[in-house]
Short mmCIF file of N, CA and C in Angstrom, two decimals:
data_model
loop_
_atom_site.label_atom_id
_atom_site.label_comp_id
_atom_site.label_asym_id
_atom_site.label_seq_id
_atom_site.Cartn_x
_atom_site.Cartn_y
_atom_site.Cartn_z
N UNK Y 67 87.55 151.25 -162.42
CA UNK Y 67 87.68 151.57 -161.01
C UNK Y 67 88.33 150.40 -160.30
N UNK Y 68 89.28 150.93 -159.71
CA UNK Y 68 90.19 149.19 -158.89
C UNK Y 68 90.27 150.36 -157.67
N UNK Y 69 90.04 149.40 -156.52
CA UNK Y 69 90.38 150.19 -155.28
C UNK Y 69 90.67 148.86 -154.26
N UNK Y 70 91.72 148.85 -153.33
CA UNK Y 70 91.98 147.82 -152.16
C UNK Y 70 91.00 148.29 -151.05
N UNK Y 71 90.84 146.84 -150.20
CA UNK Y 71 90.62 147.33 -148.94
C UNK Y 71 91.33 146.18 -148.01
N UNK Y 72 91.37 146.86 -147.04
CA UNK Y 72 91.91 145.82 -146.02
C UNK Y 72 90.73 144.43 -145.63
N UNK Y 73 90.79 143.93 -144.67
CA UNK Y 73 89.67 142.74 -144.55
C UNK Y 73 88.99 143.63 -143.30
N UNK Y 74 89.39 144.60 -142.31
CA UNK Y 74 88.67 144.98 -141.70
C UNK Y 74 87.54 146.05 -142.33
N UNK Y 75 88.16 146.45 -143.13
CA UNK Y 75 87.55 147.66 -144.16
C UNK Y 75 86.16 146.87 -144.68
N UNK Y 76 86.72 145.92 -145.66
CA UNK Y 76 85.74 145.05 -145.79
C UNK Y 76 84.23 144.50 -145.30
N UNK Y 77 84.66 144.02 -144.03
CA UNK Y 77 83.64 143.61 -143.38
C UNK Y 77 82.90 145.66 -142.99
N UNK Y 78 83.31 146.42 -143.26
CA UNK Y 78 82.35 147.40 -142.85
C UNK Y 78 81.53 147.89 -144.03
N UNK Y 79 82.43 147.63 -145.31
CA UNK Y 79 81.80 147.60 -147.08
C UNK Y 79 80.52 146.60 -146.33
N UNK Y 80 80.63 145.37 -145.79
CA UNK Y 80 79.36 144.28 -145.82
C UNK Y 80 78.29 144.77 -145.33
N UNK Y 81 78.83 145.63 -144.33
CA UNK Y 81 77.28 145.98 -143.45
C UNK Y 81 76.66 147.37 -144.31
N UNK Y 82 77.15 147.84 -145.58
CA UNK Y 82 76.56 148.94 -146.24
C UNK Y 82 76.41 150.11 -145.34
N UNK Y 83 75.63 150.82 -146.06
CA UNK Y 83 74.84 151.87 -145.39
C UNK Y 83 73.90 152.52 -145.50
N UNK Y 84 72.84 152.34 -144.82
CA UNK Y 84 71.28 152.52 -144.46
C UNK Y 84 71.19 154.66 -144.28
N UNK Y 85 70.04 154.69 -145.29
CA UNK Y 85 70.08 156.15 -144.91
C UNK Y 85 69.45 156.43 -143.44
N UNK Y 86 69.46 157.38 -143.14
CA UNK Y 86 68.64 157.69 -141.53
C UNK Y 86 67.99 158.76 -141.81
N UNK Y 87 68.23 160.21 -142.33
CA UNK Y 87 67.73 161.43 -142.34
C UNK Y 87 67.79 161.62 -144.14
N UNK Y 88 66.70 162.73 -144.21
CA UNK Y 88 66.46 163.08 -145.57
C UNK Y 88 67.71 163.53 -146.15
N UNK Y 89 68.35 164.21 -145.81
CA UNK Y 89 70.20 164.51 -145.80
C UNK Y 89 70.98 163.26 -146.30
N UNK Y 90 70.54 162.02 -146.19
CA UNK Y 90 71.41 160.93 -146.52
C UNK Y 90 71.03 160.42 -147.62
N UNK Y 91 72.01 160.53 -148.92
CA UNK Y 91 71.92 160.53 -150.36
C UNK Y 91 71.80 159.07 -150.71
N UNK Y 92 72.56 158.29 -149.99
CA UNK Y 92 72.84 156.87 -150.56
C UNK Y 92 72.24 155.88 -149.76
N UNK Y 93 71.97 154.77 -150.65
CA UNK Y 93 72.14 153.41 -149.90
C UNK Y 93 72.64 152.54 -150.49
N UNK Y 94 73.75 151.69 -149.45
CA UNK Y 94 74.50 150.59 -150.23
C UNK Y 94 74.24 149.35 -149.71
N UNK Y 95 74.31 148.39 -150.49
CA UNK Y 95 74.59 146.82 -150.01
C UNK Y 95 75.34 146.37 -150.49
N UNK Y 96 75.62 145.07 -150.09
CA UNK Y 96 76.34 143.88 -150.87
C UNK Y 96 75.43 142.29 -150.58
N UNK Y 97 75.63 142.26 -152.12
CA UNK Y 97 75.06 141.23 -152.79
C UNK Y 97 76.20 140.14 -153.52
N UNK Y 98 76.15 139.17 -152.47
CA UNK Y 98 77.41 138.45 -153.44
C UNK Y 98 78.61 138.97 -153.37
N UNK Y 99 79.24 139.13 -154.36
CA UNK Y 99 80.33 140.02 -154.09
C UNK Y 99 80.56 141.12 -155.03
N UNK Y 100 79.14 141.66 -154.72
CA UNK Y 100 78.86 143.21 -155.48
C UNK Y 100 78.36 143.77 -154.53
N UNK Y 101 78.80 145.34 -154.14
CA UNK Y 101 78.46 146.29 -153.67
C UNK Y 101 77.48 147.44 -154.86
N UNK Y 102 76.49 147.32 -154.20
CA UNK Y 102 75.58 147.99 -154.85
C UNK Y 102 75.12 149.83 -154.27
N UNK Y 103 75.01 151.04 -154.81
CA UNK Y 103 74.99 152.16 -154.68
C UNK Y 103 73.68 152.53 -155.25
N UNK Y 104 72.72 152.50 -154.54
CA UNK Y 104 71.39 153.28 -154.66
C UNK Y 104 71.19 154.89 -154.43
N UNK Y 105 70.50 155.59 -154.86
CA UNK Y 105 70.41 157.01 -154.55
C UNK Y 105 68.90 156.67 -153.60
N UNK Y 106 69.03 157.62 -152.62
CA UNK Y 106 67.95 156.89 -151.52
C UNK Y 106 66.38 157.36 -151.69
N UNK Y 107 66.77 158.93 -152.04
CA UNK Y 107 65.33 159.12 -152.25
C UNK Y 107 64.49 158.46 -153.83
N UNK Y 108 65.24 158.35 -154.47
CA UNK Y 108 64.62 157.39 -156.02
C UNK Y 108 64.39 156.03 -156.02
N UNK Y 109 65.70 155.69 -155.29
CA UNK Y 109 66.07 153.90 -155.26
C UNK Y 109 67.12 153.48 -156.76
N UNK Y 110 67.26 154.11 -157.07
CA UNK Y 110 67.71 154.26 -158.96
C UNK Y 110 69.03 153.37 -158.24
N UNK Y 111 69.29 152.37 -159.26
CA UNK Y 111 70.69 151.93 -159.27
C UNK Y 111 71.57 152.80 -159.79
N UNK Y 112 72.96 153.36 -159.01
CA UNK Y 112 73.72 154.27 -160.45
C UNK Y 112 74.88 153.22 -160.21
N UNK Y 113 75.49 152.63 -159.55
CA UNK Y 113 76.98 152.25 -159.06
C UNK Y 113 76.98 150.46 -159.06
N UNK Y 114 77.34 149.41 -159.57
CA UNK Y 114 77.48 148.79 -159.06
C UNK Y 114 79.32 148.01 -159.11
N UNK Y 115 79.56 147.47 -157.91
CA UNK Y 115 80.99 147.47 -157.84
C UNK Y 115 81.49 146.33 -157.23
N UNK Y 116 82.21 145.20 -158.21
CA UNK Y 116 82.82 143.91 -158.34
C UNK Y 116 83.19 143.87 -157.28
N UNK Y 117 83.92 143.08 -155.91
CA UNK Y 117 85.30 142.71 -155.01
C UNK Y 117 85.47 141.33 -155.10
N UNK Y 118 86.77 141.27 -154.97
CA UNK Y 118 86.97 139.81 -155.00
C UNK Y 118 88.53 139.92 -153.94
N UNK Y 119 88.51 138.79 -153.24
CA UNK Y 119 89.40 138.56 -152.06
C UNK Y 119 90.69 138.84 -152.88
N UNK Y 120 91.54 138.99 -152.08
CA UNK Y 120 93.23 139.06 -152.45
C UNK Y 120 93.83 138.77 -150.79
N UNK Y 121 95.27 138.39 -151.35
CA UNK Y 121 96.05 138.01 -150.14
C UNK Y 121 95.57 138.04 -148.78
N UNK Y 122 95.54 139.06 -148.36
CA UNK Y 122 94.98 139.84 -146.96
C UNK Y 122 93.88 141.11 -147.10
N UNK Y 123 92.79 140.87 -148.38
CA UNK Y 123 92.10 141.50 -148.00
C UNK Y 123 91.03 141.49 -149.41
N UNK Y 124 90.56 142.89 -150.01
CA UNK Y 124 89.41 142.51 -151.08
C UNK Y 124 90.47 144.00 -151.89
N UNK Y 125 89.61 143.66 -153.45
CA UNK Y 125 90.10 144.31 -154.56
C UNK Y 125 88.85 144.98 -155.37
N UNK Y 126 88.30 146.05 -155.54
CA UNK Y 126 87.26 146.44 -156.15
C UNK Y 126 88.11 145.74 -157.49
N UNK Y 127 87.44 145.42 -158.97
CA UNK Y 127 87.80 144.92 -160.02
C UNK Y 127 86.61 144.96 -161.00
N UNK Y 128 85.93 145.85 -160.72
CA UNK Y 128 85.07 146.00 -161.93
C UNK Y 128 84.25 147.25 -161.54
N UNK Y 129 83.65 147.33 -161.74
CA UNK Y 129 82.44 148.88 -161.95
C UNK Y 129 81.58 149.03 -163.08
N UNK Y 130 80.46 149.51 -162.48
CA UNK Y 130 79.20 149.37 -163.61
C UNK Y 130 78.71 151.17 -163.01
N UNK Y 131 78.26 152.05 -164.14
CA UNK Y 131 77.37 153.00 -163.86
C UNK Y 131 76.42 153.19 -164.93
N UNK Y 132 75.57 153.64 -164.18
CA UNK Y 132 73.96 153.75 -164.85
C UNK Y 132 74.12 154.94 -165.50
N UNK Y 133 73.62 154.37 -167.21
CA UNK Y 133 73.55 155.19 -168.28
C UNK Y 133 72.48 155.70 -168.47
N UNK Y 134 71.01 155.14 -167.90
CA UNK Y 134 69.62 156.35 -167.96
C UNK Y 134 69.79 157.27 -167.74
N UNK Y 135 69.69 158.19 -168.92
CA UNK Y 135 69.82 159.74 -168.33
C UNK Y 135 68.44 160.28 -167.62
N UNK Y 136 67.35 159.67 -167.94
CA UNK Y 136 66.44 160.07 -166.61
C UNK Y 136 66.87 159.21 -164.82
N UNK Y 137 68.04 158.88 -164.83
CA UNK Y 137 68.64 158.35 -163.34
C UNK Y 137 69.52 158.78 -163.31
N UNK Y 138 70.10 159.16 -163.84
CA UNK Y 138 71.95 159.64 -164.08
C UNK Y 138 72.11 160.12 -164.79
N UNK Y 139 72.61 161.80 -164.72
CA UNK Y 139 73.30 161.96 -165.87
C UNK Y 139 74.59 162.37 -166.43
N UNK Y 140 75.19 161.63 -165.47
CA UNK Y 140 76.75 161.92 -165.16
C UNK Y 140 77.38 160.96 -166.27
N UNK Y 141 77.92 161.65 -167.64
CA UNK Y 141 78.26 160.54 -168.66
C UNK Y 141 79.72 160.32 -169.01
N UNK Y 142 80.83 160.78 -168.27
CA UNK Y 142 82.38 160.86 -168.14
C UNK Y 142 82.53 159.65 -166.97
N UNK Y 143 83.33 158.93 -167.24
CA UNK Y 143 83.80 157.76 -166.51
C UNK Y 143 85.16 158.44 -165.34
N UNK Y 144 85.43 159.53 -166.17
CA UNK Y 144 86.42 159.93 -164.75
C UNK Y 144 85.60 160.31 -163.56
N UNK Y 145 85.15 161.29 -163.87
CA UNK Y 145 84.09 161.81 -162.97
C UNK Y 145 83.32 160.24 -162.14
N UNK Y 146 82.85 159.84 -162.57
CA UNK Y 146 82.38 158.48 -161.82
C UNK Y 146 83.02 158.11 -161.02
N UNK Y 147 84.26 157.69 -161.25
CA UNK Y 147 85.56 157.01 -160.92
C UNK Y 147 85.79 158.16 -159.53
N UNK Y 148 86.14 159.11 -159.38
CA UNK Y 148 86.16 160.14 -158.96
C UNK Y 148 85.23 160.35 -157.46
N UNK Y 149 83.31 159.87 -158.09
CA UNK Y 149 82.20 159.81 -157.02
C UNK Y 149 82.59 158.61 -156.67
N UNK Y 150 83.16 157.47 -157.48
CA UNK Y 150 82.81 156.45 -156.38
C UNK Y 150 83.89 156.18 -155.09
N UNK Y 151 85.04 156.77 -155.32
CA UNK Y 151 85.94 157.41 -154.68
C UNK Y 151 85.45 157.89 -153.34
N UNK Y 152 84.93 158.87 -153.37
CA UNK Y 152 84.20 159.72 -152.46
C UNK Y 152 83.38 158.93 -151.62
N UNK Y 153 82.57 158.18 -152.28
CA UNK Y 153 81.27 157.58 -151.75
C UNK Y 153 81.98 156.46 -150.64
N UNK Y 154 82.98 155.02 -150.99
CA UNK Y 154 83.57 154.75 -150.51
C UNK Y 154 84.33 155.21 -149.28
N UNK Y 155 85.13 156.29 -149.78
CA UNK Y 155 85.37 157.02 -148.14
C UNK Y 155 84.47 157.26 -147.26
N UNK Y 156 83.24 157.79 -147.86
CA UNK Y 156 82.16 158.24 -146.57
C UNK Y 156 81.34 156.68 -145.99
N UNK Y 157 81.64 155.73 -146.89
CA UNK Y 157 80.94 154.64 -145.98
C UNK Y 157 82.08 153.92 -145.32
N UNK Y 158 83.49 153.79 -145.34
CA UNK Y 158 84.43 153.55 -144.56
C UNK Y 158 84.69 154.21 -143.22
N UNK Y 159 83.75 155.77 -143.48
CA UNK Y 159 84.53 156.37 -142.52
C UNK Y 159 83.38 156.25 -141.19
N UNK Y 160 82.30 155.87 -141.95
CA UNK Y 160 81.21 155.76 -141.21
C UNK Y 160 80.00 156.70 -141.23
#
């Protein structure tokens, strides 16, 4: 998984995102310079995801997903590649 972001993008990756309503699947942080993807009602780690600065901004450069199949059982790396895609947009977009 490699994905850019700008530096404003960035700083909104920092502040994660906190669930509010039972409806809200995820929670993310950053730790260092790993963004971490919790499922909210379990807490289960499935996602975790490298950045490291570039020119004018950050570079996802690594990716980790959780192989417990009692936490996950999503076992195709496209497909992953794919959610974390998704997931990213919805915490960019707000």
């Amino acid at each position: 998984f490699t994905r850019d972001f700008s530096a404003v993008e960035f700083k909104r990756l920092r502040r994660g995102l906190i669930p509010r309503e039972m409806e809200d699947h995820w929670f993310a942080y950053m730790e260092d310079d790993w963004l971490y993807w919790h499922r909210s009602w379990t807490g289960f780690c499935i996602f975790q995801v490298r950045l490291e600065p570039t020119g004018d901004g950050w570079r996802a450069i690594e990716a980790w997903a959780n192989r417990d199949m009692d936490q996950y059982r999503e076992t195709d790396a496209a497909a992953d590649v794919a959610h974390l895609d998704r997931l990213f947009d919805m915490l960019l977009a707000g």
